[in-house]
Coordinates of C-alpha atoms and ligand atoms in Angstrom, one line a residue:
M1 CA -0.1 0.0 -0.1
R2 CA 2.6 2.1 1.5
T3 CA 4.8 1.6 -2.3
L4 CA 1.4 2.3 -4.1
F5 CA 1.1 5.6 -2.7
A6 CA 5.0 6.6 -3.1
L7 CA 5.0 5.5 -6.5
W8 CA 1.4 7.6 -7.0
L9 CA 3.3 10.2 -5.4
A10 CA 6.3 10.4 -7.4
T11 CA 3.8 10.2 -10.6
C12 CA 2.2 13.3 -9.4
I13 CA 5.2 15.2 -8.9
L14 CA 6.5 14.2 -12.2
S15 CA 3.4 14.7 -14.4
S16 CA 2.9 18.2 -12.6
G17 CA 6.0 19.1 -14.2
A18 CA 6.9 20.9 -10.9
Q19 CA 10.2 19.0 -10.4
K20 CA 11.9 16.4 -12.0
Q21 CA 12.9 13.8 -9.8
P22 CA 16.7 14.8 -8.9
N23 CA 19.5 12.6 -9.3
I24 CA 21.6 12.0 -5.9
V25 CA 25.5 12.0 -5.9
F26 CA 26.6 11.3 -2.4
I27 CA 29.9 11.3 -1.9
F28 CA 31.2 10.3 1.4
S29 CA 34.5 9.9 2.6
D30 CA 36.1 8.2 6.1
D31 CA 37.4 10.2 9.2
H32 CA 37.1 13.7 7.5
A33 CA 36.9 16.5 9.8
P34 CA 35.1 19.6 9.0
H35 CA 38.2 21.5 10.1
A36 CA 40.0 20.2 7.3
I37 CA 37.8 21.9 4.9
G38 CA 38.3 25.3 3.6
A39 CA 34.8 26.6 3.8
Y40 CA 34.4 25.2 7.4
D41 CA 37.0 28.0 8.5
G42 CA 38.6 25.9 10.9
W43 CA 42.4 26.3 12.2
L44 CA 43.5 24.6 9.2
K45 CA 41.8 26.6 6.9
S46 CA 45.6 28.4 5.7
T47 CA 46.6 25.4 4.2
N48 CA 43.9 25.3 1.7
P49 CA 43.2 21.9 2.0
T50 CA 40.0 21.2 -0.1
P51 CA 39.4 23.6 -3.4
H52 CA 36.8 21.9 -4.7
I53 CA 34.9 21.2 -1.8
D54 CA 34.9 24.4 -0.9
R55 CA 33.5 25.4 -4.5
L56 CA 30.9 22.7 -4.0
A57 CA 29.8 24.8 -1.0
S58 CA 29.7 28.1 -2.8
E59 CA 27.6 26.6 -5.1
G60 CA 25.5 24.8 -2.6
M61 CA 24.6 24.8 0.9
L62 CA 27.0 24.3 4.0
F63 CA 25.7 22.8 7.9
D64 CA 27.8 24.0 10.4
K65 CA 25.7 22.0 13.1
S66 CA 25.9 18.8 11.8
F67 CA 26.4 15.9 14.2
C68 CA 26.7 11.9 14.1
T69 CA 25.0 10.1 16.7
N70 CA 27.9 7.3 17.2
S71 CA 31.4 8.7 16.0
I72 CA 32.6 5.6 14.6
C73 CA 32.5 4.3 10.8
G74 CA 29.9 1.0 10.2
P75 CA 27.9 2.6 13.1
S76 CA 27.4 6.1 11.1
R77 CA 27.1 4.2 8.0
A78 CA 24.3 2.3 9.3
V79 CA 22.5 5.1 10.8
I80 CA 22.6 6.8 7.4
I81 CA 21.0 4.2 5.2
T82 CA 18.5 3.1 7.7
G83 CA 17.5 6.9 9.3
K84 CA 17.6 4.9 12.7
H85 CA 20.0 5.0 15.7
S86 CA 22.4 2.3 16.3
H87 CA 20.1 0.5 18.8
K88 CA 17.7 0.6 16.1
N89 CA 19.6 -0.7 13.3
G90 CA 21.2 -2.9 15.2
F91 CA 24.9 -1.7 14.1
M92 CA 26.0 -0.7 17.2
N93 CA 30.0 -1.1 16.9
N94 CA 32.5 -2.4 13.8
G95 CA 32.4 -5.6 15.4
N96 CA 28.6 -6.0 14.2
N97 CA 27.4 -7.6 11.4
F98 CA 24.7 -5.6 9.1
D99 CA 20.9 -6.8 8.8
G100 CA 21.0 -5.9 4.9
S101 CA 17.5 -7.3 4.6
Q102 CA 15.7 -4.5 6.6
Q103 CA 14.6 -1.4 5.3
T104 CA 16.9 1.1 4.0
F105 CA 16.7 4.2 1.7
P106 CA 18.3 2.8 -1.3
K107 CA 15.8 0.2 -1.4
L108 CA 12.9 2.7 -1.1
L109 CA 14.5 4.6 -3.7
Q110 CA 14.3 2.0 -6.0
K111 CA 10.6 1.4 -5.3
V112 CA 10.2 5.0 -7.0
G113 CA 11.9 4.3 -9.8
Y114 CA 15.5 5.0 -8.9
Q115 CA 18.5 3.2 -10.1
T116 CA 21.2 2.7 -7.4
A117 CA 24.7 2.4 -7.0
M118 CA 27.4 1.8 -4.4
F119 CA 31.4 2.4 -5.1
G120 CA 34.4 2.2 -2.3
K121 CA 34.1 1.6 1.4
W122 CA 31.1 -0.4 2.6
H123 CA 32.2 -1.4 5.8
L124 CA 28.7 -3.2 6.9
K125 CA 30.0 -6.8 6.6
S126 CA 27.2 -8.6 4.9
K127 CA 26.7 -8.1 1.4
P128 CA 25.1 -4.3 0.1
Q129 CA 21.7 -4.8 -0.6
G130 CA 19.5 -2.2 -2.5
F131 CA 21.9 -1.4 -5.0
D132 CA 21.4 -1.9 -9.1
K133 CA 25.1 -2.2 -8.9
W134 CA 28.0 -2.5 -6.3
M135 CA 31.8 -2.8 -5.9
V136 CA 33.1 -2.5 -2.3
L137 CA 36.5 -2.6 -0.2
P138 CA 36.5 -5.5 2.1
G139 CA 36.4 -4.2 5.4
Q140 CA 38.7 -1.3 5.7
G141 CA 40.1 -1.9 2.1
L142 CA 43.9 -0.9 1.1
Y143 CA 45.1 1.9 -0.3
Y144 CA 47.3 1.0 -3.1
N145 CA 45.7 -1.3 -5.9
P146 CA 42.7 -2.2 -3.7
D147 CA 40.6 -5.3 -4.1
L148 CA 37.2 -5.2 -4.4
L149 CA 34.2 -7.4 -3.7
T150 CA 31.5 -7.5 -6.5
P151 CA 28.1 -9.9 -6.7
E152 CA 30.5 -11.6 -9.3
G153 CA 33.3 -12.4 -6.8
K154 CA 36.3 -10.3 -6.0
T155 CA 38.9 -8.4 -8.2
T156 CA 41.8 -6.3 -8.1
I157 CA 42.7 -2.6 -9.7
E158 CA 45.5 -0.9 -9.8
G159 CA 46.1 2.6 -8.5
H160 CA 45.3 4.4 -5.7
C161 CA 42.1 3.8 -3.9
T162 CA 40.4 7.4 -4.2
D163 CA 41.0 7.4 -7.9
V164 CA 39.8 3.7 -8.4
V165 CA 36.7 4.4 -6.9
T166 CA 36.3 7.7 -8.5
N167 CA 37.0 5.8 -11.7
L168 CA 34.4 3.4 -11.0
A169 CA 31.7 6.2 -10.1
V170 CA 32.5 8.0 -13.5
D171 CA 32.2 5.1 -15.6
W172 CA 29.1 3.8 -14.6
L173 CA 27.6 7.5 -14.9
K174 CA 28.9 7.5 -18.2
K175 CA 28.3 4.0 -19.6
G176 CA 26.7 1.9 -16.8
R177 CA 23.4 3.6 -15.9
N178 CA 19.8 3.5 -17.5
Q179 CA 20.0 7.3 -18.9
E180 CA 16.2 7.0 -18.4
K181 CA 15.9 6.9 -14.8
P182 CA 16.7 9.2 -12.1
F183 CA 19.7 7.6 -10.1
L184 CA 21.3 7.3 -6.5
L185 CA 25.2 7.5 -6.7
M186 CA 27.0 6.7 -3.7
C187 CA 30.8 7.3 -4.3
Q188 CA 32.3 6.2 -0.6
H189 CA 36.4 6.6 0.0
K190 CA 38.4 4.8 2.5
A191 CA 40.8 8.1 2.6
P192 CA 41.6 9.7 5.1
H193 CA 41.3 7.1 7.1
R194 CA 44.5 5.6 9.1
N195 CA 47.0 4.8 8.1
W196 CA 46.6 7.9 5.6
M197 CA 48.4 6.8 2.7
P198 CA 47.9 9.5 -0.2
A199 CA 48.4 9.1 -4.2
L200 CA 52.0 9.5 -5.2
R201 CA 51.3 12.8 -7.1
H202 CA 50.1 14.2 -3.4
L203 CA 53.5 13.4 -1.7
H204 CA 55.4 16.8 -2.5
L205 CA 51.9 19.1 -0.8
W206 CA 53.0 20.9 2.0
A207 CA 56.6 19.0 2.1
D208 CA 58.6 21.8 2.4
E209 CA 56.4 23.8 5.2
D210 CA 55.2 23.6 8.5
L211 CA 51.3 23.3 9.0
P212 CA 49.6 25.2 12.2
E213 CA 49.4 23.2 15.1
P214 CA 46.2 22.5 17.1
K215 CA 45.9 24.6 20.5
T216 CA 45.3 21.6 22.4
L217 CA 48.3 19.4 20.9
F218 CA 49.4 19.2 24.8
D219 CA 46.4 18.7 26.4
K220 CA 46.7 16.5 29.5
W221 CA 43.0 15.9 30.3
E222 CA 43.2 17.2 33.6
D223 CA 39.7 18.3 33.8
N224 CA 38.0 15.4 32.2
A225 CA 36.6 12.3 33.7
S226 CA 38.8 9.8 34.0
P227 CA 38.1 8.1 30.7
A228 CA 39.9 10.9 28.8
R229 CA 43.4 9.9 30.8
W230 CA 43.1 6.1 30.0
Q231 CA 42.5 6.3 26.2
E232 CA 44.8 4.9 23.4
L233 CA 45.0 7.2 21.0
E234 CA 47.5 9.7 21.6
I235 CA 50.2 11.2 19.1
D236 CA 52.8 10.7 22.1
G237 CA 51.9 7.4 23.3
H238 CA 49.9 5.6 20.9
M239 CA 50.8 6.9 17.4
D240 CA 53.6 4.5 16.1
L241 CA 56.5 6.0 13.8
Q242 CA 56.9 2.6 11.7
F243 CA 53.1 1.4 11.8
D244 CA 51.3 4.9 11.3
L245 CA 54.2 7.1 9.9
F246 CA 56.2 4.8 8.0
Y247 CA 59.8 6.4 9.4
N248 CA 62.3 3.9 8.0
L249 CA 59.7 1.4 6.9
T250 CA 60.2 -1.2 4.2
P251 CA 57.9 -4.4 3.5
A252 CA 60.1 -6.3 5.6
Y253 CA 58.7 -4.5 8.5
K254 CA 56.6 -7.2 10.1
G255 CA 55.4 -4.8 13.2
A256 CA 57.2 -7.9 15.2
N257 CA 56.2 -7.9 18.9
K258 CA 53.8 -5.3 18.6
K259 CA 50.2 -6.6 19.8
G260 CA 47.6 -7.0 17.0
M261 CA 49.9 -4.7 14.6
F262 CA 51.6 -7.0 12.4
D263 CA 49.0 -7.5 9.4
K264 CA 47.4 -3.7 9.8
S265 CA 50.4 -1.3 9.3
A266 CA 51.4 0.5 6.5
W267 CA 53.3 -2.5 5.7
R268 CA 50.6 -4.2 4.7
N269 CA 49.7 -1.5 1.7
M270 CA 53.1 -1.2 0.8
S271 CA 53.9 -5.0 0.3
R272 CA 51.1 -4.4 -2.4
M273 CA 53.0 -1.6 -4.4
T274 CA 54.1 -2.3 -7.7
P275 CA 58.0 -1.7 -7.9
T276 CA 57.6 1.9 -9.4
Q277 CA 55.2 3.0 -6.5
L278 CA 57.5 1.5 -3.8
T279 CA 60.4 3.2 -5.6
A280 CA 58.3 6.5 -5.6
W281 CA 57.3 5.9 -2.3
R282 CA 60.9 5.6 -1.1
N283 CA 62.6 8.3 -2.4
H284 CA 59.6 10.4 -0.9
Y285 CA 60.3 9.3 2.6
A286 CA 63.7 8.3 2.9
P287 CA 65.6 11.6 2.9
R288 CA 63.4 12.9 5.3
D289 CA 63.6 9.4 7.7
A290 CA 67.5 9.9 7.5
E291 CA 66.9 13.6 8.9
L292 CA 65.0 12.6 11.6
K293 CA 67.4 9.9 12.7
K294 CA 70.1 12.8 12.9
A295 CA 68.1 14.9 14.7
N296 CA 67.4 12.9 17.4
L297 CA 64.1 14.4 18.6
K298 CA 62.9 13.7 22.1
G299 CA 59.5 14.8 24.2
K300 CA 57.4 17.6 22.6
D301 CA 60.0 17.9 19.4
L302 CA 59.3 14.6 18.6
V303 CA 55.5 14.4 19.3
R304 CA 55.5 18.2 17.0
W305 CA 57.7 15.8 14.1
K306 CA 54.8 12.9 14.7
Y307 CA 51.9 15.6 14.5
Q308 CA 53.5 17.5 11.4
R309 CA 54.3 13.9 9.2
Y310 CA 50.6 12.8 10.2
A311 CA 48.9 16.0 9.7
K312 CA 50.7 16.2 6.2
N313 CA 49.5 12.9 5.1
Y314 CA 45.7 13.1 6.4
L315 CA 45.9 16.3 4.2
R316 CA 47.4 14.9 1.2
S317 CA 44.9 11.9 1.5
V318 CA 41.8 14.4 1.7
R319 CA 43.5 16.1 -1.3
G320 CA 42.8 13.1 -3.1
V321 CA 39.1 13.0 -2.2
D322 CA 38.9 16.7 -2.7
E323 CA 40.0 16.0 -6.3
S324 CA 37.4 13.4 -6.4
V325 CA 34.8 15.7 -5.6
G326 CA 36.2 18.1 -8.6
T327 CA 35.9 15.5 -11.3
L328 CA 32.2 14.4 -10.2
M329 CA 31.1 17.9 -10.6
R330 CA 32.7 18.2 -13.8
T331 CA 31.4 14.8 -15.3
L332 CA 27.9 15.9 -14.2
D333 CA 28.3 19.1 -16.0
E334 CA 29.8 17.5 -19.0
M335 CA 27.0 15.2 -19.4
G336 CA 24.8 18.1 -19.1
I337 CA 23.1 16.8 -15.7
S338 CA 24.3 18.7 -13.2
D339 CA 21.0 20.9 -13.3
N340 CA 18.9 18.0 -12.0
T341 CA 21.4 16.4 -9.9
I342 CA 21.9 16.9 -6.0
V343 CA 25.5 16.9 -5.0
V344 CA 26.2 15.8 -1.0
Y345 CA 29.6 15.8 0.4
S346 CA 29.9 14.5 4.1
S347 CA 32.0 11.7 6.2
D348 CA 31.3 9.2 8.3
Q349 CA 32.5 11.4 11.6
G350 CA 34.9 14.1 12.2
F351 CA 38.5 13.4 13.6
Y352 CA 41.4 14.5 15.9
I353 CA 43.8 16.0 13.7
G354 CA 46.4 16.4 16.8
D355 CA 43.3 18.2 18.7
H356 CA 43.8 17.3 22.5
G357 CA 46.9 15.5 21.4
W358 CA 44.9 12.6 19.7
F359 CA 44.2 11.0 16.4
D360 CA 41.2 8.8 16.0
K361 CA 37.4 9.7 16.5
R362 CA 34.3 8.5 19.0
W363 CA 34.2 10.9 21.7
M364 CA 31.4 13.3 21.9
Y365 CA 34.0 15.8 22.3
E366 CA 33.1 18.6 19.1
E367 CA 36.3 17.5 16.7
S368 CA 34.7 14.0 16.4
L369 CA 31.2 14.9 16.7
L370 CA 30.7 17.0 14.3
M371 CA 30.3 15.8 10.6
P372 CA 30.8 17.9 7.4
L373 CA 27.7 18.3 5.5
I374 CA 27.7 20.3 2.3
I375 CA 24.3 19.9 0.0
K376 CA 24.4 21.5 -3.5
W377 CA 20.6 21.0 -5.0
P378 CA 20.5 23.6 -8.0
G379 CA 17.0 25.8 -8.1
V380 CA 16.3 25.0 -4.2
T381 CA 19.8 25.4 -2.1
K382 CA 21.0 29.2 -2.6
P383 CA 24.5 29.4 -4.0
G384 CA 26.8 29.8 -1.2
S385 CA 24.6 29.6 1.9
R386 CA 24.9 28.5 5.7
D387 CA 22.9 27.3 7.7
K388 CA 24.5 28.3 11.3
K389 CA 21.5 27.6 13.2
H390 CA 19.8 24.1 12.9
M391 CA 21.4 21.1 14.2
V392 CA 21.4 18.4 12.1
Q393 CA 22.6 14.8 12.3
N394 CA 23.2 12.0 10.0
L395 CA 20.3 10.2 11.2
D396 CA 18.2 12.8 8.7
Y397 CA 20.1 12.0 5.5
A398 CA 17.6 9.0 4.4
E399 CA 14.7 11.0 5.3
T400 CA 16.0 13.8 3.1
F401 CA 16.8 11.6 0.2
L402 CA 13.3 10.2 0.3
E403 CA 11.5 13.7 -0.2
A404 CA 13.9 15.2 -2.5
A405 CA 12.6 11.8 -4.4
G406 CA 9.0 12.4 -3.9
A407 CA 8.9 9.2 -1.8
E408 CA 7.2 8.5 1.4
I409 CA 9.2 8.9 4.8
P410 CA 8.4 5.8 6.8
N411 CA 7.0 6.4 10.4
D412 CA 9.6 4.1 12.0
M413 CA 12.8 6.4 10.8
Q414 CA 13.9 8.4 13.5
G415 CA 15.3 11.5 11.7
R416 CA 13.9 14.6 9.6
S417 CA 14.0 15.2 6.3
L418 CA 16.4 18.6 5.8
V419 CA 14.5 19.4 2.8
P420 CA 12.9 22.6 4.6
L421 CA 16.4 23.7 5.4
L422 CA 17.8 23.2 2.1
K423 CA 14.9 25.7 0.8
G424 CA 16.2 28.1 3.3
Q425 CA 13.0 27.6 5.4
T426 CA 12.9 27.9 9.2
P427 CA 10.9 25.1 10.5
K428 CA 8.8 26.0 13.7
E429 CA 9.9 23.2 15.9
W430 CA 13.2 21.7 14.9
R431 CA 15.4 19.7 17.4
D432 CA 17.0 22.3 20.1
S433 CA 19.1 19.3 21.1
I434 CA 20.8 16.2 19.8
Y435 CA 21.2 12.5 21.3
Y436 CA 24.7 10.6 21.2
H437 CA 25.6 6.9 22.3
Y438 CA 28.8 5.3 21.5
Y439 CA 29.6 1.6 22.3
E440 CA 32.4 0.0 20.7
Y441 CA 34.5 -0.7 24.1
P442 CA 36.5 -2.6 25.5
S443 CA 38.2 -2.0 21.6
V444 CA 40.9 -0.5 20.1
H445 CA 41.9 3.5 21.5
Q446 CA 40.0 2.2 24.7
V447 CA 37.3 4.8 24.4
P448 CA 35.0 3.8 26.8
R449 CA 30.8 3.8 25.9
H450 CA 29.0 6.8 26.8
N451 CA 25.8 8.8 25.8
G452 CA 25.1 12.2 26.1
I453 CA 23.5 15.2 24.8
R454 CA 24.6 18.6 23.2
T455 CA 22.3 21.5 23.0
E456 CA 23.2 24.9 21.2
R457 CA 25.2 26.2 24.3
Y458 CA 26.1 23.0 26.7
K459 CA 27.3 19.5 26.3
L460 CA 26.5 16.5 28.6
I461 CA 28.4 13.2 28.6
Q462 CA 27.8 10.1 30.9
F463 CA 30.6 7.6 30.7
Y464 CA 27.6 5.2 32.7
E465 CA 29.9 2.0 32.9
F466 CA 32.4 4.0 35.0
G467 CA 29.6 6.1 36.3
E468 CA 31.5 9.4 35.5
W469 CA 30.0 12.3 34.2
E470 CA 31.4 15.4 32.3
F471 CA 29.6 18.6 31.3
Y472 CA 30.6 21.7 29.2
D473 CA 29.7 25.5 28.1
L474 CA 30.5 25.7 24.6
K475 CA 30.0 29.3 24.4
E476 CA 32.6 29.9 27.0
D477 CA 34.7 26.9 26.4
P478 CA 34.7 25.6 23.0
D479 CA 37.7 23.6 23.5
E480 CA 36.0 21.8 25.9
L481 CA 38.7 22.0 28.3
Q482 CA 36.6 22.9 31.8
N483 CA 34.5 20.3 32.8
L484 CA 31.9 22.0 34.7
Y485 CA 30.2 19.1 36.0
K486 CA 30.8 19.4 39.8
E487 CA 30.6 23.4 39.6
D488 CA 27.6 24.3 42.2
K489 CA 26.8 27.2 39.5
Y490 CA 25.8 24.8 37.1
A491 CA 23.7 22.4 39.1
A492 CA 20.4 23.6 38.0
Q493 CA 21.4 23.7 34.4
I494 CA 23.0 20.0 34.9
S495 CA 20.2 18.5 36.5
K496 CA 17.9 19.9 33.8
M497 CA 19.8 18.5 30.8
K498 CA 20.0 15.0 32.9
N499 CA 16.1 15.0 32.8
Q500 CA 16.5 16.6 28.8
L501 CA 18.8 13.5 28.2
E502 CA 16.4 11.1 29.8
G503 CA 13.5 12.3 27.6
L504 CA 15.9 12.1 24.6
R505 CA 16.8 8.2 25.6
R506 CA 12.7 7.6 25.7
K507 CA 12.0 9.3 22.6
Y508 CA 14.4 7.3 20.8
D509 CA 13.5 4.3 23.0
D510 CA 17.3 3.5 23.9
N511 CA 17.1 0.6 26.4
T512 CA 21.1 0.0 25.8
V513 CA 22.5 2.3 28.4
G514 CA 24.1 0.0 30.7
P515 CA 24.8 0.0 34.6
V516 CA 28.1 1.2 36.4
K517 CA 30.3 -2.0 36.4
P518 CA 31.9 -3.4 39.5
E519 CA 35.1 -1.8 40.7
A520 CA 37.0 -4.7 39.4
W521 CA 36.0 -4.4 35.9
R522 CA 36.7 -0.8 36.0
K523 CA 40.4 -1.3 37.2
K524 CA 41.0 -3.8 34.9
H525 CA 40.0 -1.9 32.1
R526 CA 41.8 1.1 33.0
T527 CA 45.0 -0.5 32.3
R528 CA 46.8 0.3 28.7
Q529 CA 46.9 -2.2 26.3
F530 CA 50.1 -0.6 24.7
R531 CA 52.4 2.4 24.6
V532 CA 54.6 2.9 21.7
K533 CA 58.6 3.1 22.0
D534 CA 60.0 5.6 19.6
E535 CA 62.8 4.5 18.7
L536 CA 64.6 6.6 16.0
Ligands
LIG601 C1 41.2 0.3 12.4 C2 42.2 1.2 12.6 C3 41.5 2.1 14.1 C4 40.2 2.7 13.5 C5 39.3 1.8 13.6 C6 38.2 2.2 13.3 N1 43.5 1.2 12.8 O1 41.0 -0.5 13.8 O2 42.6 3.2 14.3 O3 39.8 3.3 14.9 O4 40.0 0.9 12.3 O5 38.0 3.2 12.4 S1 44.2 0.7 11.6 O6 45.6 0.3 11.9 O7 43.6 -0.6 10.9 O8 43.9 1.6 10.8 S2 36.7 3.0 11.2 O9 36.6 4.0 10.6 O10 36.6 2.0 10.9 O11 35.4 3.1 12.2
LIG602 CA1 35.3 6.5 10.1

């Protein structure tokens, strides 16, 4: 019945001539923080990281208050395709297996006449469903000469992963699809995910200059609840010179004796390089590695060096994604379909680029809670517009795509269509807070489970297994350095927000908030698994 209604609705929209069902090109990357996008005005803006994404922003609309619900890869993707929080779609952490038989927006778009395609990082373990065409990276995928899974089996394509995925998307646009139908194209990049390995043509970028440093590079987390002092995502203590930064790394390096590090390091990618790729790679890094050895840096100086190499490789990987955005926009222009195509750029969550001394994500702190979101919908979004006000989430994407396509939005989806915002409207009852819940613990990087609420001005975080809380006034303290949870002055505000948090938990029907664990359990988990030994 619903399907019939949706088809009818879509037909009405078409026959009224008001608006042809728009195509949707959804470009999505992995771990690309908004502050590494020029148009977002973050502290890396001066490096001009993303000229093409900036152009997309100047032609479309940028959302400043764009947040994820659970700051990690697979879960963010599952939220996006279902329009439901993690506890409802069942994919709460990367170890889960997505139940592909459930309702997703690509399946619903197919029902109203769309052709759907998905290329690149999928990371939901089970086979993609709801796509007429798919080619996906197994798991995290590889940067160089990646394998791809297809309905017909596995294949390997030579080149840098970002280029490989872009080329597949372009080929499909030009030759693979039925030109009569509207389409959804999901182009999902691995970059700039760890171990931040750029294409050879980008190695020279920022090579002879220092990038700006984050203000909080040497944060000691003195004011935070205890979990921030027990994590394992420090540039100093957990970013490895070989594993992450390729220092003197040859394919002979096997990360021996480093727990769990053997088969995942940058070595894994390097061992797949062609001889030409490997030579170019070594030619770039070997002389710089020799300089580091000679300089024999220690303490903060070594942290600064690690930060520079990391951030440069991160931004170089971003540059590849940025070029992909440029290529896809150019292709749409060349094909004459730009005017009826929505282009979206986003990434699964934010990231620490040395902020708070960290890399990775997972926390509810701003740098990893934020997601980039830029949408160009010709004739709908005002070029160069910016929504600074409304709080939006990845929970809203499915609903947005469905409304844009003239499809019905199922009642069990938990987000809201952004279409009114794209039209520049100010809906009366937009949300004034967002709900967050992270689950993957104990696990790599050791960030405990937590849930919380963020309003325009305040943030309340609950590390429920440890019985600890944090509270921040984002207006006074945007870097979240002062935990005010125990300040009398804020007691009333905190109590109000605890009620609001409980209200959101009920609204979204989240029964997965666990109890405080026994002291013995907490003690056991406050043991670091490893700390790197930087040996030059
Ligand atoms: C891998 C990474 C971690 C990262 C997780 C999750 N290590 O385990 O640093 O946090 O993935 O990332 S790596 O050595 O394999 O790169 S996610 O984006 O997939 O959620
Ligand atoms: Ca990610």
